[in-house]
CSV table of C-alpha atoms and ligand atoms in Angstrom, one decimal:
chain,number,residue,atom,x,y,z
A,6,MET,CA,0.0,0.0,0.0
A,7,SER,CA,1.3,3.5,-0.9
A,8,LYS,CA,1.9,6.1,1.8
A,9,GLN,CA,-1.1,8.0,2.9
A,10,ARG,CA,-1.0,11.8,3.0
A,11,VAL,CA,-2.4,12.6,6.4
A,12,LEU,CA,-3.4,16.2,7.6
A,13,LEU,CA,-3.8,16.6,11.3
A,14,LEU,CA,-5.6,19.5,13.1
A,15,GLY,CA,-4.7,19.8,16.8
A,16,ALA,CA,-1.1,18.6,16.8
A,17,THR,CA,-0.3,21.0,19.6
A,18,GLY,CA,-3.1,19.6,21.8
A,19,GLU,CA,-3.3,16.6,24.1
A,20,THR,CA,-5.2,14.2,21.8
A,21,GLY,CA,-3.6,15.6,18.7
A,22,GLY,CA,-0.1,15.4,20.2
A,23,SER,CA,-0.6,11.7,20.9
A,24,ILE,CA,-1.9,11.2,17.3
A,25,LEU,CA,1.0,13.1,15.8
A,26,GLN,CA,3.4,10.9,17.7
A,27,GLY,CA,1.6,7.7,16.6
A,28,LEU,CA,1.7,8.7,13.0
A,29,LEU,CA,5.4,9.8,13.0
A,30,GLU,CA,6.3,6.4,14.5
A,31,ASP,CA,5.0,4.8,11.3
A,32,PRO,CA,6.9,6.7,8.5
A,33,ASN,CA,6.4,3.9,6.0
A,34,SER,CA,2.7,4.4,6.1
A,35,PHE,CA,2.2,8.1,6.5
A,36,ASP,CA,3.4,11.5,5.2
A,37,VAL,CA,2.2,13.7,8.1
A,38,GLU,CA,1.2,17.4,7.7
A,39,VAL,CA,-0.5,19.6,10.2
A,40,LEU,CA,-3.0,22.4,10.0
A,41,VAL,CA,-2.6,25.3,12.5
A,42,ARG,CA,-4.3,28.6,13.0
A,43,PRO,CA,-2.6,31.5,11.3
A,44,SER,CA,-2.2,33.3,14.6
A,45,ALA,CA,-0.2,30.3,15.9
A,46,ALA,CA,2.1,29.8,12.9
A,47,ASP,CA,5.1,31.6,14.4
A,48,PHE,CA,4.8,30.0,17.9
A,49,PRO,CA,8.0,28.0,18.9
A,50,ARG,CA,6.0,24.7,19.2
A,51,ILE,CA,4.9,25.1,15.6
A,52,LYS,CA,8.4,25.8,14.5
A,53,GLU,CA,9.5,22.7,16.3
A,54,LEU,CA,7.1,20.6,14.2
A,55,ALA,CA,8.5,22.1,11.0
A,56,ASP,CA,12.0,21.3,12.3
A,57,ARG,CA,10.9,17.7,12.7
A,58,GLY,CA,10.1,17.6,9.0
A,59,VAL,CA,6.3,18.0,9.4
A,60,LYS,CA,4.8,20.2,6.7
A,61,VAL,CA,2.8,23.0,8.3
A,62,HIS,CA,-0.3,24.6,6.8
A,63,SER,CA,-1.5,27.8,8.5
A,64,VAL,CA,-5.2,28.1,7.6
A,65,ASP,CA,-8.2,29.9,8.9
A,66,ILE,CA,-10.7,27.1,9.3
A,67,ALA,CA,-13.6,29.5,8.9
A,68,SER,CA,-12.6,30.1,5.3
A,69,LEU,CA,-14.0,27.4,3.0
A,70,PRO,CA,-12.0,28.3,-0.1
A,71,GLU,CA,-8.7,28.3,1.9
A,72,LEU,CA,-9.6,24.9,3.4
A,73,VAL,CA,-10.6,23.3,0.1
A,74,LYS,CA,-7.3,24.4,-1.4
A,75,THR,CA,-5.4,22.9,1.5
A,76,LEU,CA,-7.3,19.6,1.6
A,77,VAL,CA,-7.0,18.8,-2.1
A,78,GLY,CA,-4.8,15.7,-2.4
A,79,ILE,CA,-5.1,14.7,1.3
A,80,ASP,CA,-6.0,11.1,1.9
A,81,VAL,CA,-6.9,11.3,5.6
A,82,PHE,CA,-7.9,14.4,7.5
A,83,ILE,CA,-7.9,14.1,11.3
A,84,SER,CA,-9.5,16.6,13.6
A,85,ALA,CA,-8.4,16.7,17.2
A,86,ILE,CA,-10.0,20.1,17.9
A,87,ASP,CA,-10.8,21.2,21.4
A,88,PRO,CA,-14.2,20.5,22.9
A,89,TRP,CA,-15.3,24.1,22.6
A,90,SER,CA,-14.9,24.2,18.9
A,91,GLN,CA,-16.7,21.1,17.8
A,92,LEU,CA,-19.1,22.8,15.4
A,93,ALA,CA,-16.3,24.4,13.5
A,94,GLN,CA,-15.9,21.0,12.0
A,95,LEU,CA,-19.0,21.4,9.9
A,96,ASN,CA,-17.0,23.7,7.6
A,97,LEU,CA,-14.1,21.2,7.7
A,98,ALA,CA,-16.3,18.3,6.6
A,99,THR,CA,-17.9,20.4,3.8
A,100,ALA,CA,-14.4,21.4,2.6
A,101,ALA,CA,-13.1,17.8,2.8
A,102,LYS,CA,-16.0,16.6,0.7
A,103,GLU,CA,-15.4,19.3,-1.9
A,104,ALA,CA,-11.6,18.5,-2.0
A,105,GLY,CA,-12.2,14.7,-2.3
A,106,VAL,CA,-10.6,13.7,1.0
A,107,LYS,CA,-10.7,9.8,1.2
A,108,ARG,CA,-11.3,9.6,4.9
A,109,PHE,CA,-12.4,12.2,7.4
A,110,ILE,CA,-11.7,11.5,11.1
A,111,PRO,CA,-13.9,13.9,13.1
A,112,CYS,CA,-13.0,14.8,16.7
A,113,ALA,CA,-14.7,12.0,18.6
A,114,PHE,CA,-12.0,10.7,21.0
A,115,THR,CA,-14.4,10.5,23.9
A,116,THR,CA,-16.3,7.9,25.9
A,117,VAL,CA,-19.1,5.7,24.5
A,118,ALA,CA,-22.7,7.0,25.0
A,119,PRO,CA,-25.8,7.2,22.9
A,120,PRO,CA,-26.7,10.6,21.5
A,121,GLY,CA,-29.7,12.6,22.7
A,122,GLY,CA,-29.4,14.5,25.9
A,123,ILE,CA,-27.0,12.3,27.9
A,124,MET,CA,-23.8,14.2,27.2
A,125,ALA,CA,-24.0,17.7,25.7
A,126,LEU,CA,-20.5,17.4,24.3
A,127,ARG,CA,-21.3,14.2,22.6
A,128,ASP,CA,-24.4,15.8,21.1
A,129,ASP,CA,-22.2,18.5,19.5
A,130,LYS,CA,-20.0,15.8,18.0
A,131,GLU,CA,-23.1,13.9,16.7
A,132,ARG,CA,-24.2,17.0,14.8
A,133,VAL,CA,-20.9,16.8,13.0
A,134,TYR,CA,-21.4,13.1,12.3
A,135,GLU,CA,-24.8,13.8,10.9
A,136,HIS,CA,-23.4,16.4,8.6
A,137,ILE,CA,-20.7,14.0,7.4
A,138,ARG,CA,-23.3,11.3,6.6
A,139,LYS,CA,-25.5,13.8,4.8
A,140,LEU,CA,-22.5,14.6,2.6
A,141,TYR,CA,-21.7,10.9,2.1
A,142,LEU,CA,-18.1,11.9,3.1
A,143,PRO,CA,-16.0,8.8,3.9
A,144,TYR,CA,-15.3,8.8,7.6
A,145,THR,CA,-14.3,6.9,10.7
A,146,VAL,CA,-15.4,7.9,14.2
A,147,ILE,CA,-12.8,6.8,16.8
A,148,ASP,CA,-13.7,6.9,20.4
A,149,VAL,CA,-11.0,6.2,23.0
A,150,ALA,CA,-12.8,5.8,26.4
A,151,TYR,CA,-11.6,7.9,29.4
A,152,TRP,CA,-8.0,8.8,29.8
A,153,TYR,CA,-6.0,7.0,32.6
A,154,GLN,CA,-4.4,10.5,33.1
A,155,LEU,CA,-7.8,11.8,34.3
A,156,SER,CA,-8.9,8.7,36.2
A,157,PHE,CA,-6.5,8.1,39.0
A,158,PRO,CA,-7.3,9.1,42.6
A,159,ALA,CA,-5.1,11.4,44.7
A,160,LEU,CA,-3.0,9.9,47.4
A,161,PRO,CA,-2.8,11.3,51.0
A,162,SER,CA,1.0,11.8,50.6
A,163,GLY,CA,0.4,14.1,47.6
A,164,ARG,CA,2.9,11.9,45.7
A,165,VAL,CA,0.9,11.9,42.4
A,166,ASP,CA,-0.4,15.4,42.5
A,167,TYR,CA,2.4,16.4,40.1
A,168,ALA,CA,0.5,14.7,37.3
A,169,SER,CA,-3.1,15.5,38.3
A,170,VAL,CA,-5.3,17.9,36.4
A,171,PHE,CA,-8.2,17.7,38.8
A,172,PRO,CA,-7.3,15.7,42.0
A,173,ARG,CA,-10.1,13.3,42.6
A,174,LEU,CA,-11.2,11.2,45.6
A,175,GLY,CA,-14.9,10.6,44.7
A,176,VAL,CA,-16.4,7.2,44.3
A,177,HIS,CA,-19.8,7.2,42.7
A,178,GLY,CA,-22.7,5.0,43.7
A,179,ASP,CA,-21.2,1.8,45.1
A,180,GLY,CA,-18.1,2.2,42.9
A,181,SER,CA,-18.7,-1.0,41.0
A,182,MET,CA,-19.8,0.3,37.6
A,183,PRO,CA,-17.2,-0.8,35.0
A,184,THR,CA,-15.9,1.8,32.5
A,185,MET,CA,-13.5,1.7,29.6
A,186,LEU,CA,-10.2,3.6,30.2
A,187,THR,CA,-7.2,4.4,27.9
A,188,ASP,CA,-3.7,5.8,28.3
A,189,LEU,CA,-3.6,9.1,26.4
A,190,ARG,CA,-0.3,7.9,24.9
A,191,ASP,CA,-2.0,4.9,23.2
A,192,ILE,CA,-4.5,7.0,21.3
A,193,GLY,CA,-1.9,7.8,18.6
A,194,PRO,CA,-0.8,4.2,17.9
A,195,PHE,CA,-4.5,3.1,17.8
A,196,VAL,CA,-5.4,5.9,15.3
A,197,ALA,CA,-2.4,4.9,13.1
A,198,LEU,CA,-3.7,1.3,12.9
A,199,ILE,CA,-7.4,2.3,12.4
A,200,ILE,CA,-6.8,4.8,9.5
A,201,LYS,CA,-5.0,2.4,7.3
A,202,ASP,CA,-7.5,-0.4,7.8
A,203,PRO,CA,-10.3,-0.6,5.1
A,204,ARG,CA,-12.5,-2.5,7.6
A,205,THR,CA,-13.0,0.7,9.6
A,206,LEU,CA,-14.2,2.9,6.7
A,207,ASN,CA,-17.6,4.5,7.5
A,208,ARG,CA,-17.6,2.8,10.9
A,209,LEU,CA,-17.4,3.7,14.6
A,210,VAL,CA,-14.4,2.2,16.4
A,211,ILE,CA,-13.7,2.0,20.1
A,212,ALA,CA,-10.1,1.8,21.4
A,213,TYR,CA,-9.3,1.2,25.0
A,214,GLY,CA,-6.7,-0.3,27.3
A,215,ASP,CA,-8.7,-1.5,30.3
A,216,VAL,CA,-12.2,-1.9,31.7
A,217,LEU,CA,-12.3,-1.1,35.4
A,218,SER,CA,-14.6,0.2,38.1
A,219,GLU,CA,-13.7,3.0,40.5
A,220,ASN,CA,-13.4,0.4,43.3
A,221,GLU,CA,-10.7,-1.3,41.1
A,222,THR,CA,-8.8,1.8,40.1
A,223,PHE,CA,-8.7,2.9,43.8
A,224,ARG,CA,-7.6,-0.6,44.9
A,225,ILE,CA,-4.8,-0.7,42.3
A,226,MET,CA,-3.5,2.7,43.5
A,227,GLU,CA,-3.6,1.5,47.1
A,228,ASP,CA,-1.9,-1.8,46.4
A,229,LEU,CA,0.9,-0.2,44.4
A,230,SER,CA,1.4,2.8,46.6
A,231,GLY,CA,0.9,1.2,50.0
A,232,GLU,CA,-1.3,4.2,51.0
A,233,LYS,CA,-4.9,4.2,52.2
A,234,ILE,CA,-7.1,6.5,50.1
A,235,ASN,CA,-9.8,8.5,51.9
A,236,ARG,CA,-12.7,8.0,49.5
A,237,VAL,CA,-15.5,10.5,49.3
A,238,HIS,CA,-18.7,8.6,48.6
A,239,VAL,CA,-21.1,10.3,46.2
A,240,SER,CA,-24.5,8.7,45.9
A,241,ILE,CA,-26.3,8.2,42.6
A,242,GLU,CA,-28.9,10.7,43.8
A,243,GLU,CA,-26.1,13.3,44.4
A,244,VAL,CA,-24.7,12.7,40.9
A,245,ILE,CA,-28.1,13.3,39.4
A,246,ALA,CA,-28.7,16.4,41.5
A,247,SER,CA,-25.3,17.9,40.7
A,248,ARG,CA,-25.8,17.3,37.0
A,249,ALA,CA,-29.2,19.1,37.2
A,250,GLY,CA,-27.6,22.0,39.1
A,251,ALA,CA,-24.7,22.3,36.6
A,252,SER,CA,-27.1,22.2,33.7
A,253,ALA,CA,-29.3,24.9,35.2
A,254,ALA,CA,-26.3,27.1,36.0
A,255,LEU,CA,-25.1,26.8,32.4
A,256,LYS,CA,-28.5,27.6,31.0
A,257,ALA,CA,-28.6,30.8,33.1
A,258,ASP,CA,-25.1,31.8,31.9
A,259,PRO,CA,-24.3,30.0,28.7
A,260,GLU,CA,-21.1,31.9,28.0
A,261,ASN,CA,-19.5,31.0,31.3
A,262,VAL,CA,-16.5,28.8,30.6
A,263,GLY,CA,-16.4,27.4,34.1
A,264,ALA,CA,-20.1,26.5,34.0
A,265,ARG,CA,-19.7,24.7,30.7
A,266,MET,CA,-16.7,22.7,32.0
A,267,LEU,CA,-18.6,21.8,35.1
A,268,ALA,CA,-21.7,20.7,33.1
A,269,TRP,CA,-19.5,18.5,30.8
A,270,GLY,CA,-17.9,16.9,33.9
A,271,GLU,CA,-21.3,16.1,35.4
A,272,ASP,CA,-22.4,14.6,32.1
A,273,TYR,CA,-19.4,12.3,32.2
A,274,LYS,CA,-20.1,11.1,35.7
A,275,TYR,CA,-23.8,10.5,34.9
A,276,SER,CA,-23.0,8.6,31.8
A,277,LYS,CA,-20.1,6.5,33.2
A,278,TYR,CA,-21.2,5.8,36.8
A,279,VAL,CA,-25.0,6.1,36.8
A,280,ARG,CA,-26.0,4.8,33.3
A,281,GLY,CA,-22.9,2.7,32.7
A,282,ASP,CA,-22.8,3.7,29.1
A,283,ASN,CA,-19.0,3.4,28.6
A,284,THR,CA,-18.6,-0.4,28.4
A,285,PRO,CA,-17.5,-2.7,25.5
A,286,GLU,CA,-20.9,-4.3,25.5
A,287,HIS,CA,-22.7,-1.0,25.0
A,288,ALA,CA,-20.2,0.0,22.4
A,289,GLN,CA,-21.0,-3.2,20.5
A,290,TYR,CA,-24.7,-2.5,20.8
A,291,LEU,CA,-24.2,1.0,19.4
A,292,GLY,CA,-22.4,-0.5,16.4
A,293,TYR,CA,-18.8,0.1,17.3
A,294,LEU,CA,-16.0,-2.1,16.1
A,295,ASP,CA,-13.6,-3.0,18.9
A,296,ALA,CA,-10.0,-2.0,18.2
A,297,ARG,CA,-8.8,-4.7,20.7
A,298,GLU,CA,-10.3,-7.3,18.4
A,299,LEU,CA,-9.2,-5.7,15.2
A,300,TYR,CA,-5.5,-5.4,16.3
A,301,PRO,CA,-4.7,-8.1,18.8
A,302,GLU,CA,-1.0,-7.6,18.1
A,303,PHE,CA,-1.1,-4.1,19.6
A,304,LYS,CA,-0.9,-4.3,23.4
A,305,PRO,CA,-2.1,-1.0,25.0
A,306,ARG,CA,-0.7,0.0,28.4
A,307,SER,CA,-2.7,-1.4,31.3
A,308,PHE,CA,-3.9,0.9,34.1
A,309,THR,CA,-1.7,-1.0,36.5
A,310,ASP,CA,1.4,-0.3,34.3
A,311,PHE,CA,0.3,3.3,34.1
A,312,VAL,CA,0.1,3.6,37.9
A,313,GLY,CA,3.6,2.1,38.2
A,314,GLU,CA,4.9,4.9,36.0
A,315,LEU,CA,2.8,7.4,37.9
A,316,LEU,CA,4.3,6.4,41.2
A,317,ALA,CA,7.8,6.5,39.6
A,318,GLY,CA,7.2,10.2,38.7
A,319,LYS,CA,7.2,9.4,35.0
A,320,VAL,CA,3.8,10.6,33.9
A,321,GLN,CA,3.3,13.9,32.1
A,322,LYS,CA,0.5,16.1,33.4
A,323,PRO,CA,-2.0,16.8,30.6
A,324,TYR,CA,-2.5,20.5,29.7
A,325,ALA,CA,0.7,21.4,31.6
A,326,SER,CA,1.4,24.1,29.0
A,327,ARG,CA,-2.2,25.5,29.6
A,328,ALA,CA,-2.0,25.4,33.4
A,329,GLU,CA,-2.9,29.1,33.7
A,330,GLN,CA,-6.0,28.6,31.5
A,331,ILE,CA,-7.1,25.6,33.6
A,332,LYS,CA,-6.6,27.6,36.9
A,333,LYS,CA,-8.8,30.3,35.4
A,334,PHE,CA,-11.6,27.7,34.5
A,335,LYS,CA,-11.6,26.5,38.1
A,336,LYS,CA,-12.0,30.1,39.5
A,337,ASP,CA,-14.8,31.1,37.1
B,28,NAP,N1,-11.4,10.7,26.4
B,28,NAP,C1,-11.0,11.6,27.3
B,28,NAP,O1,-10.8,11.2,28.5
B,28,NAP,C2,-10.9,13.0,26.9
B,28,NAP,C3,-10.2,13.9,27.7
B,28,NAP,C4,-10.1,15.2,27.2
B,28,NAP,C5,-10.5,15.5,25.9
B,28,NAP,N2,-11.2,14.6,25.2
B,28,NAP,C6,-11.7,14.9,23.8
B,28,NAP,O2,-10.6,15.1,23.0
B,28,NAP,C7,-10.9,16.1,22.0
B,28,NAP,C8,-9.6,17.0,21.9
B,28,NAP,O3,-9.5,17.6,23.2
B,28,NAP,P1,-8.0,17.9,23.8
B,28,NAP,O4,-8.3,18.3,25.2
B,28,NAP,O5,-7.1,16.9,23.3
B,28,NAP,O6,-7.8,19.3,23.0
B,28,NAP,P2,-6.7,20.4,23.3
B,28,NAP,O7,-5.5,19.8,24.1
B,28,NAP,O8,-7.3,21.6,23.9
B,28,NAP,O9,-6.1,20.7,21.8
B,28,NAP,C9,-7.0,21.3,20.9
B,28,NAP,C10,-6.2,21.5,19.6
B,28,NAP,O10,-7.0,22.1,18.6
B,28,NAP,C11,-6.3,23.2,18.0
B,28,NAP,N3,-7.3,24.2,17.5
B,28,NAP,C12,-8.3,24.7,18.1
B,28,NAP,N4,-8.9,25.6,17.4
B,28,NAP,C13,-8.3,25.6,16.2
B,28,NAP,C14,-8.4,26.4,15.0
B,28,NAP,N5,-9.4,27.2,14.8
B,28,NAP,N6,-7.5,26.1,14.0
B,28,NAP,C15,-6.5,25.2,14.1
B,28,NAP,N7,-6.3,24.5,15.3
B,28,NAP,C16,-7.2,24.7,16.3
B,28,NAP,C17,-5.5,23.7,19.2
B,28,NAP,O11,-4.5,24.6,18.6
B,28,NAP,P3,-3.8,25.7,19.6
B,28,NAP,O12,-2.7,25.0,20.3
B,28,NAP,O13,-3.4,26.7,18.6
B,28,NAP,O14,-4.8,26.2,20.5
B,28,NAP,C18,-5.0,22.5,19.7
B,28,NAP,O15,-3.9,22.0,19.0
B,28,NAP,C19,-12.1,16.9,22.5
B,28,NAP,O16,-13.1,16.8,21.6
B,28,NAP,C20,-12.5,16.2,23.8
B,28,NAP,O17,-13.9,15.8,23.7
B,28,NAP,C21,-11.3,13.3,25.6
């Protein structure tokens, strides 16, 4: 098979950074190019990409003609755009269709859940999938479960706080609901396998490393660290009430960034721990292919392996370069 020309949007982000790494590790399969916003073109991190031999296109994604020109000749377009900007992908899909892109990977990269009022963020993504299907644009939706990097509990010693975005101690319901989890670093290698596989064209694919309940993730942390975690028990009723409160607060102040983040967070808890959406069985019901079955030769990191690295001080904190922005979100 000849090399695929792949254009990636989001290479400077968390998901996109993992995808970029995964693609660059397979130089026999991919020629990798990135799309960045014009205002970011001179940033050192973009220059670093160019120094690594990655072709950089600086394009305003609101401009359809500019996008079409950039996308002509691209085999696979991957969007790893931030959660706030999901609907900007409508224009990207239209341009991809016009340019004859052979496969469009919209920004899914989330947990499994049905559309329709369970997760507002998912519903934004589903609007993009609907648009893609109306265009008959070839696509693959790739979901990746919930990152290990956001799933580990804090320890009383503070030993793992260095890698923690939002330190967590909550156990929801009785803590036994299983949920799929993935190491952020494994997203890239999974994507590299999925986009060169004809079986995944016009399909949904779920990629994950482990299926664990909160009781299990907490126990793994305790066993490996030798510390006893002070769990905060949150009942199902409390999850439902917090979600309703967060949703009302957002409705009252839709432009409030902190309120939106809080509402997304509550949707995740409701979907993962109350409804139990994010499981391999529900993925199968919803029509997903399972990347673990498609690529048995690829061994994703286990949560236990991840915790070993975490305790050894070797895990990178997501969004570290955006720490100030996240502090602001928490204050608002
Ligand atoms: N499964 C999970 O546990 C999990 C966790 C977090 C996120 N997610 C999902 O992953 C997806 C990506 O989120 P993320 O947190 O990885 O994103 P992120 O780190 O915020 O990165 C977003 C990327 O999009 C780029 N971008 C945004 N607007 C752009 C524009 N107009 N033109 C060009 N580039 C633009 C950003 O570029 P700049 O650097 O220039 O801003 C950045 O590279 C989200 O949809 C979210 O739902 C899933």
